[in-house]
Short mmCIF file of C-alpha atoms and ligand atoms in Angstrom, two decimals:
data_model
loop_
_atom_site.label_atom_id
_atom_site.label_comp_id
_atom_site.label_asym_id
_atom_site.label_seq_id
_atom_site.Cartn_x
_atom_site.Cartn_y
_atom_site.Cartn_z
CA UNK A 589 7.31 7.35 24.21
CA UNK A 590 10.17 4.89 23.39
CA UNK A 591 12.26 6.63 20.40
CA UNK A 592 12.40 3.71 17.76
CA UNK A 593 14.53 3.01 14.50
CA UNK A 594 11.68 2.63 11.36
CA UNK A 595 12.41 1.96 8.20
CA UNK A 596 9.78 3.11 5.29
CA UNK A 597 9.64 2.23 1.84
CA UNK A 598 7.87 4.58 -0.46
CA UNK A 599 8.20 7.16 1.60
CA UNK A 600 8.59 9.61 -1.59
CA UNK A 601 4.90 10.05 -2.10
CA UNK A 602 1.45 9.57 -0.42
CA UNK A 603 1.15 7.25 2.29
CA UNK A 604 4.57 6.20 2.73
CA UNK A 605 5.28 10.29 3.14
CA UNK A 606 2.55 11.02 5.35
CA UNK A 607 3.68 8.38 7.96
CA UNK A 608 7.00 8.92 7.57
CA UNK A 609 6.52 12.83 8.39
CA UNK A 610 4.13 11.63 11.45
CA UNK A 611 6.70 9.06 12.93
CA UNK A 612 9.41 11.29 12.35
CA UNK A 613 7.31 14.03 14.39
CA UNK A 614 7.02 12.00 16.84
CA UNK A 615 10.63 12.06 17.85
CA UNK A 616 11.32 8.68 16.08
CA UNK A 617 14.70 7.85 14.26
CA UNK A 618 12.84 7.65 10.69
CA UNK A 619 15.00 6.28 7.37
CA UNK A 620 12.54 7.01 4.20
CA UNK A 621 13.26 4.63 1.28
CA UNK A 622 12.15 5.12 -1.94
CA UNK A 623 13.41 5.32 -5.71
CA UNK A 624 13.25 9.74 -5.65
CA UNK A 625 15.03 10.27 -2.80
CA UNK A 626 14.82 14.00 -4.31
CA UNK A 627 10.98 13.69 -2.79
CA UNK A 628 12.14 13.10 0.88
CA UNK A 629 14.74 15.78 1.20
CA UNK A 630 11.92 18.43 3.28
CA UNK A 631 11.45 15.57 5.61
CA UNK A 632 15.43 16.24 6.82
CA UNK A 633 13.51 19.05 8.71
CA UNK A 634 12.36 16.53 11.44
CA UNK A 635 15.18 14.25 11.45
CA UNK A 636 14.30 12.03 8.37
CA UNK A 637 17.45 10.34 6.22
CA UNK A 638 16.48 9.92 3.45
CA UNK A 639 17.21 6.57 1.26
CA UNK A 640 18.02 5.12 -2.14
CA UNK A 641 15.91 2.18 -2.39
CA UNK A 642 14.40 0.04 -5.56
CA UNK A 643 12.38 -2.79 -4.12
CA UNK A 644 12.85 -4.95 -6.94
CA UNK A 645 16.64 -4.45 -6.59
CA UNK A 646 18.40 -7.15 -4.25
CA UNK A 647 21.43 -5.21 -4.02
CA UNK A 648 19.58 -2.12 -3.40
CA UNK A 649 17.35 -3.66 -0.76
CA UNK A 650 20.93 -5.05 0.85
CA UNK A 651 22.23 -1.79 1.17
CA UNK A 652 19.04 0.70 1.90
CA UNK A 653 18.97 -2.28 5.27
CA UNK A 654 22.79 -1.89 5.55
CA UNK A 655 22.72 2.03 5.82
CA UNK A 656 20.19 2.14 8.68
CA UNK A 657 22.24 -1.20 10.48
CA UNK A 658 25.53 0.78 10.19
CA UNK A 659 23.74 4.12 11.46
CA UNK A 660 21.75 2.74 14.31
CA UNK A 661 22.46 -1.04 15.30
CA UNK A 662 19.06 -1.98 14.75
CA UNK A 663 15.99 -1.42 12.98
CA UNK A 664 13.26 -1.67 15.31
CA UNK A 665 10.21 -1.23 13.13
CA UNK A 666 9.54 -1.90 9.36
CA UNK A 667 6.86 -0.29 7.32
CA UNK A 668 6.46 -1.90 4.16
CA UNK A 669 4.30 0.52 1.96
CA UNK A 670 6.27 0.65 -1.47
CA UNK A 671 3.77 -0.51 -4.05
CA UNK A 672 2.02 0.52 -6.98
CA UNK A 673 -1.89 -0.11 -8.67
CA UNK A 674 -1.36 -1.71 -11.85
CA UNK A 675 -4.75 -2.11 -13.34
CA UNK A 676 -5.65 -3.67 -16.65
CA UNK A 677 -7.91 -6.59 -18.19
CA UNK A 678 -6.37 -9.92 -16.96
CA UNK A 679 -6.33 -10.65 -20.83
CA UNK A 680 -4.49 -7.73 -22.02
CA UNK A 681 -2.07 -7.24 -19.58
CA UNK A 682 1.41 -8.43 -20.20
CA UNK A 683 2.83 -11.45 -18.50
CA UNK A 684 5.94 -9.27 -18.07
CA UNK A 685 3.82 -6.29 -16.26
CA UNK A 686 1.42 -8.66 -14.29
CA UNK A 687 5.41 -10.10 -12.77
CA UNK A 688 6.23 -6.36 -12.49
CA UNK A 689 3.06 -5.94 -9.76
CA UNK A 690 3.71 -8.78 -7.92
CA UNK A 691 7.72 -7.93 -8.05
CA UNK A 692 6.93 -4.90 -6.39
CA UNK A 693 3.90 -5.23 -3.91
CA UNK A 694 5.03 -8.81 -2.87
CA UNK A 695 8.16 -10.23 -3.79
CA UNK A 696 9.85 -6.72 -3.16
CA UNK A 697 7.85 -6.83 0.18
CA UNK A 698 9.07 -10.39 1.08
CA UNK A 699 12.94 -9.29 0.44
CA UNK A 700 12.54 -6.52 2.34
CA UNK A 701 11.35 -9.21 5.37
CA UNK A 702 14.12 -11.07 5.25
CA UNK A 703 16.62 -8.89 4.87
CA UNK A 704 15.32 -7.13 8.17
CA UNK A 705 14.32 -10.26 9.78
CA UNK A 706 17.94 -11.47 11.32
CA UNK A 707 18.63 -8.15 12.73
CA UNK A 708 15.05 -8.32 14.59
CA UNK A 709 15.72 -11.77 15.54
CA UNK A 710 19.23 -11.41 16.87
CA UNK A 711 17.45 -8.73 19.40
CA UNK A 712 14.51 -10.87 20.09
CA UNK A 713 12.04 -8.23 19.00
CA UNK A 714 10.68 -5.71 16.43
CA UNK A 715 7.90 -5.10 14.30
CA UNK A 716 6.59 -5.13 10.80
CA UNK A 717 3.97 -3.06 9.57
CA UNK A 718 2.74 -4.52 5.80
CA UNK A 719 -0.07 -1.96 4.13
CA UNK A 720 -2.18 -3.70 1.99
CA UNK A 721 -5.51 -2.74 1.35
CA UNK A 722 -9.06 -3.67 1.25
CA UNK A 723 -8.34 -4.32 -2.06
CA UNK A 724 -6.99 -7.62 -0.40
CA UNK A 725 -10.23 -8.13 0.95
CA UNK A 726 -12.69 -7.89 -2.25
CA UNK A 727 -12.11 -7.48 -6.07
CA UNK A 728 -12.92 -4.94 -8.45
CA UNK A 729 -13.01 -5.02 -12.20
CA UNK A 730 -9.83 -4.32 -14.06
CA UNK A 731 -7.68 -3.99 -10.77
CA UNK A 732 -7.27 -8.51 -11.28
CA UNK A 733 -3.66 -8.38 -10.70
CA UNK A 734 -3.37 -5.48 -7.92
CA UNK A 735 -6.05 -7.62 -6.42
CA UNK A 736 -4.04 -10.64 -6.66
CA UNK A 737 -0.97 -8.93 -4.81
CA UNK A 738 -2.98 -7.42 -2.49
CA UNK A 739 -4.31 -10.72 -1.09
CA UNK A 740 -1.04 -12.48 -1.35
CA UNK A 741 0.19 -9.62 1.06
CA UNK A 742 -3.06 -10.47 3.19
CA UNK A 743 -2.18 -14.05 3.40
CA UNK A 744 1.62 -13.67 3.73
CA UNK A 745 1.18 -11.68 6.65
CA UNK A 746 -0.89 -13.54 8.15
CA UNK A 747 1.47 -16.67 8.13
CA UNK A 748 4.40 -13.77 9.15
CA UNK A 749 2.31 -13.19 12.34
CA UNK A 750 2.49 -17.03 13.52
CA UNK A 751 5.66 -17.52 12.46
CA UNK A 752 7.92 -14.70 14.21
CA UNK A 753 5.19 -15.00 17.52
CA UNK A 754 8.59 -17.08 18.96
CA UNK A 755 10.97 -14.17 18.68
CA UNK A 756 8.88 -11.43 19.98
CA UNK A 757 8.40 -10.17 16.56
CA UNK A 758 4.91 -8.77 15.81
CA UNK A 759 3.74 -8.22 12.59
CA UNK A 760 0.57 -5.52 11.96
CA UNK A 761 -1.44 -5.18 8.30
CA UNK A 762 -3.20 -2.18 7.46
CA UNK A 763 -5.96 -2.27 4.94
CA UNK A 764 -6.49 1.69 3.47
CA UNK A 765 -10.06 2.28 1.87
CA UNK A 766 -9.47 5.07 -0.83
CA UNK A 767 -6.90 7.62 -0.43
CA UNK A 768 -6.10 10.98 -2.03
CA UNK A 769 -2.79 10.05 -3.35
CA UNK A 770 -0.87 9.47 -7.24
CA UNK A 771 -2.07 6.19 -6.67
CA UNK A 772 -5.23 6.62 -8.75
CA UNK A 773 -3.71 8.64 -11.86
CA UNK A 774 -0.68 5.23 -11.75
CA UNK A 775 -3.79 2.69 -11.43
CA UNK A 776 -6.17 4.50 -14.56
CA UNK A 777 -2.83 4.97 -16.77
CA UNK A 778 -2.34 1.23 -16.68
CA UNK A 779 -5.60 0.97 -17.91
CA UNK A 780 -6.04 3.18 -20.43
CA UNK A 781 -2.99 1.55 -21.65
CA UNK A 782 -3.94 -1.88 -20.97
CA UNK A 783 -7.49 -1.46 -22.54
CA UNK A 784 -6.68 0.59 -25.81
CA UNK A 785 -7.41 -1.23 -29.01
CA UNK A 786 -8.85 -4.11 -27.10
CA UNK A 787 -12.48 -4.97 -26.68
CA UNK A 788 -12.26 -3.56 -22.95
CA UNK A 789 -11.64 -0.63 -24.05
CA UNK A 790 -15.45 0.99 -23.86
CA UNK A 791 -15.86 -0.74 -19.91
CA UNK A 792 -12.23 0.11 -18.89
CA UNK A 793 -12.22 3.01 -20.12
CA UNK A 794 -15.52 4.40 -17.84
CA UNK A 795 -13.49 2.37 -15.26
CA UNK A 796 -10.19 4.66 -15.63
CA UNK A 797 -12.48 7.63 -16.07
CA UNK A 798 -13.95 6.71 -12.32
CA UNK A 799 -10.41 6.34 -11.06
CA UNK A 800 -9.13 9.59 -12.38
CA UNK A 801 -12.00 11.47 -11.10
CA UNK A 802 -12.56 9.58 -7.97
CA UNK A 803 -9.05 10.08 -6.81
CA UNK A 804 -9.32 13.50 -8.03
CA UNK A 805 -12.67 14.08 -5.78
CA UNK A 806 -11.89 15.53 -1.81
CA UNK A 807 -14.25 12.58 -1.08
CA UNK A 808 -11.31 10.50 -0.40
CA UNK A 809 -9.20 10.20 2.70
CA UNK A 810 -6.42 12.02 3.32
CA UNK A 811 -2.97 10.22 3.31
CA UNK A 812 -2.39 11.20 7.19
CA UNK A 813 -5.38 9.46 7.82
CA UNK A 814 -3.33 5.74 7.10
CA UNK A 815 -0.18 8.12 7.98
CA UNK A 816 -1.12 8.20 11.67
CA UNK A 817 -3.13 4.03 11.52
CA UNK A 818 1.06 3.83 10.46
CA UNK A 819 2.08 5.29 13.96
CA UNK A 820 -0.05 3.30 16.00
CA UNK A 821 0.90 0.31 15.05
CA UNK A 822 4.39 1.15 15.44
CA UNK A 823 3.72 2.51 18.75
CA UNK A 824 1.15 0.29 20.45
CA UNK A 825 2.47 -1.82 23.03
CA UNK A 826 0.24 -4.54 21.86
CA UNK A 827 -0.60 -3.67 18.58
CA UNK A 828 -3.72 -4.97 16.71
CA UNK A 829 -3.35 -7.31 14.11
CA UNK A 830 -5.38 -4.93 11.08
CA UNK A 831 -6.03 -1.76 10.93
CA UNK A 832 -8.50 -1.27 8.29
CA UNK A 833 -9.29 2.90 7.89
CA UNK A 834 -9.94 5.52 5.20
CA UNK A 835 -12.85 6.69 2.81
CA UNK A 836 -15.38 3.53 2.72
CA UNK A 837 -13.10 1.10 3.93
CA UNK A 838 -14.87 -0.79 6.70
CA UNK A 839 -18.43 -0.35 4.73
CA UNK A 840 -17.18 -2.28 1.31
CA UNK A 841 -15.62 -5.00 3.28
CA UNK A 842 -18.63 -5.48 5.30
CA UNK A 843 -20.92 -5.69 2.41
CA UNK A 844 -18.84 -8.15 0.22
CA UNK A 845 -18.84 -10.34 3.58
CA UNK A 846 -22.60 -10.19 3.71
CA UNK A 847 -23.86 -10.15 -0.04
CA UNK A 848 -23.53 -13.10 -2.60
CA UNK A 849 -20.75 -13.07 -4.92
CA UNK A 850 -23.34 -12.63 -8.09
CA UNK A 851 -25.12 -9.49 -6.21
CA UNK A 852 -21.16 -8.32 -5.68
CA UNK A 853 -21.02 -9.01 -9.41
CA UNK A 854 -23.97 -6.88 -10.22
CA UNK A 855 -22.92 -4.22 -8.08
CA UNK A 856 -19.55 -3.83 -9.79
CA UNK A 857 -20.97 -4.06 -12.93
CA UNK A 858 -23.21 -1.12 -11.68
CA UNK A 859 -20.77 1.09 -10.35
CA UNK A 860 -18.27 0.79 -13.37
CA UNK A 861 -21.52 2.23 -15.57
CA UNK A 862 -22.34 4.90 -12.65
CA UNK A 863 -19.62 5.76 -10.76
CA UNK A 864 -18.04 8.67 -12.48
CA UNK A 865 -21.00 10.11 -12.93
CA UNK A 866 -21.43 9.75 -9.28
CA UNK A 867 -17.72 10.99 -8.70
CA UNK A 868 -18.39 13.85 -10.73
CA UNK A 869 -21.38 15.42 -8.87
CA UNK A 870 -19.80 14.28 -4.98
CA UNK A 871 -16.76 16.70 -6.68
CA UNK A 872 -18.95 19.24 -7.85
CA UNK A 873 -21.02 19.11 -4.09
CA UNK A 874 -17.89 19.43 -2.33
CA UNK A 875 -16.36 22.22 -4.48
P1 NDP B 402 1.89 6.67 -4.14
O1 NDP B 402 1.94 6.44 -5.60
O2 NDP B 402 1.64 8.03 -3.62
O3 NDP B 402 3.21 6.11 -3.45
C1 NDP B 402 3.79 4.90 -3.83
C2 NDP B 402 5.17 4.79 -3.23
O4 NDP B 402 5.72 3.52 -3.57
C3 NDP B 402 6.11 5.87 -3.75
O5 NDP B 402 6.83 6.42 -2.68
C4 NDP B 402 7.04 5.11 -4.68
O6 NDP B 402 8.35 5.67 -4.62
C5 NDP B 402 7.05 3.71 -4.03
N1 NDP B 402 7.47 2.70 -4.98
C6 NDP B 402 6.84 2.28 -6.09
N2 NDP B 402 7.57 1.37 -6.73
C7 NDP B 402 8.71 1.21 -6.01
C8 NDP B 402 9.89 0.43 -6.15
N3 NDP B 402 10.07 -0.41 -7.17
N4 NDP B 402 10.86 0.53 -5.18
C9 NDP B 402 10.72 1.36 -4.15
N5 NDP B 402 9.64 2.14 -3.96
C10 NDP B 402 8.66 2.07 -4.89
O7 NDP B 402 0.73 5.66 -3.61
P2 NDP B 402 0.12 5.45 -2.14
O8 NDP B 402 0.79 6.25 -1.11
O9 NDP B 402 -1.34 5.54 -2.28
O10 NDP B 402 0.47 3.90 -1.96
C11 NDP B 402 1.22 3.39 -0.86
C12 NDP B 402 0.73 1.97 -0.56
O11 NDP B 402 -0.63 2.02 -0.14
C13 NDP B 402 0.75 1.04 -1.77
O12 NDP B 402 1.18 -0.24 -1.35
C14 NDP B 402 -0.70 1.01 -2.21
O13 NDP B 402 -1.02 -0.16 -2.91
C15 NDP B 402 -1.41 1.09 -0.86
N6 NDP B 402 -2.80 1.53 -0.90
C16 NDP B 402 -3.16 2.75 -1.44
C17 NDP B 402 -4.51 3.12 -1.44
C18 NDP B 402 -4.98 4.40 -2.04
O14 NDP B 402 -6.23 4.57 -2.22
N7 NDP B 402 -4.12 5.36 -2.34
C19 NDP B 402 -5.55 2.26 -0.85
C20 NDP B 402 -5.06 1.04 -0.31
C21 NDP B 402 -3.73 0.71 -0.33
P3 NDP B 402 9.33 5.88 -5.87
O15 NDP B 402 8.48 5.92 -7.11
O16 NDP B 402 10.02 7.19 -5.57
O17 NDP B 402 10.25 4.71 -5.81
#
């Protein structure tokens, strides 16, 4: 297998971690960027540098890229995972946080791009690998601005894919169902924050309930599952343009294709009312 230069963002936790300990496995020249570099340091085991990295940071994104440039002389793959659930009633949450989200799962995403972008260029190839979600593919209730990031990553990579086609850049989205990472305890405390004193706060808060015990539940997908989707792309020869995996993911798409949006409605409204309960007993089945 060709050894290749990747660079990860948030590859302190979760995902980000799990593919960066995969790639890095796999004999690959791995830099993992993330905020707590202090998180990376038992991937130095298999070769990993870790690296400081904010993705809301210009500077910081300037020199994370600059490290790996004046290490290797490329980067051959990017792997933009960094990003964060921040869930909350579109009418209580700030304007300031609702910029925050989209800062960090898109904007921080886009700099990232084209910071990398004339080093792939200048070698006529490379690839980058943006995780979104299928929360990019339907909506649930309270996750409105997530949801709004998550399909601006959908649709910006989409128009990345045409445009870099001329310089032998390809560009590869994967879309996790749920996976048992911090990113469901982030997503409920935004909530429960978000909801408190507010007339949400009796639906939100069974909805932050659901997310604390559904991401608490072995029901979910294991990072490595999205960890080795991850390595595929970045080793395919030709490879695919989604990769849509993990705990439910290919079912819930497929259903909010098929259903109207009022039944998609209903069901939501359902599952908000029903699904801790349901998380609970799946929990206390598997335990
Ligand atoms: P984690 O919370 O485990 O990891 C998130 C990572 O993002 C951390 O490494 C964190 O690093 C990094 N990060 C957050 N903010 C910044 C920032 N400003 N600058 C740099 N890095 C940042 O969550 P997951 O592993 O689950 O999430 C990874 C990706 O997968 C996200 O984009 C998420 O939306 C997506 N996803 C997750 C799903 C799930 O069910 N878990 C499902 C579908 C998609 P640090 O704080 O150290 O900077």
């Amino acid at each position: 297998m060709e050894k290749k230069v990747i660079l990860i963002t948030g590859a302190s936790s979760g995902i980000g971690y799990s593919a960066a300990r995969i790639l890095s496995q796999q004999g690959h020249k791995v830099y993992g960027a993330a905020r707590r570099v202090e998180l990376m340091e038992p991937l130095r085991e298999f070769g990993l540098v870790p690296v400081k990295l904010d993705v809301t940071d210009e500077n910081s994104i300037r020199e994370a890229v600059k490290t790996v440039i004046e290490a290797e002389g490329r980067i051959d793959v990017l792997v933009n995972n960094a990003g964060y659930g921040s869930f909350g009633p579109i009418e209580s949450v700030p304007e300031q946080e609702a910029r925050m989200q989209m800062e960090v799962n898109v904007f921080g995403l886009a700099a990232m791009i084209r910071c990398v972008l004339p080093y792939m260029r200048e070698r006529h190839g490379g690839r980058i690998i943006n995780i979104s979600s299928i929360a990019g593919k339907l909506v649930l209730p309270y996750g409105g601005w997530y949801h709004v990031s998550k399909y601006s990553v959908e649709a910006l990579s989409d128009a990345l894919r045409i445009e870099l086609k001329q310089f032998g850049i390809k560009v590869s989205i994967i879309e996790p169902g749920g996976i048992k990472t911090p990113w469901g305890t982030i997503a409920a405390e935004h909530l429960e924050k978000t909801c408190e004193g507010t007339v949400y706060e009796d639906e939100g808060g069974q909805m932050a309930r659901f997310l604390r015990k559904g991401y608490a539940t072995n029901f979910l997908s294991s990072p490595d599952v999205i960890g080795r989707a991850i390595a595929r792309a970045a080793n395919a020869r030709r490879p695919k343009t989604r990769y849509r995996t993990g705990r439910i993911a290919g079912t819930a798409v497929f259903v909010h294709s098929i259903i109207p949006a009022r039944w998609w409605d209903a069901l939501m409204k359902f599952s908000v009312k029903n699904l801790y309960n349901l998380a609970r007993r799946v929990d206390e089945a598997s335990s």
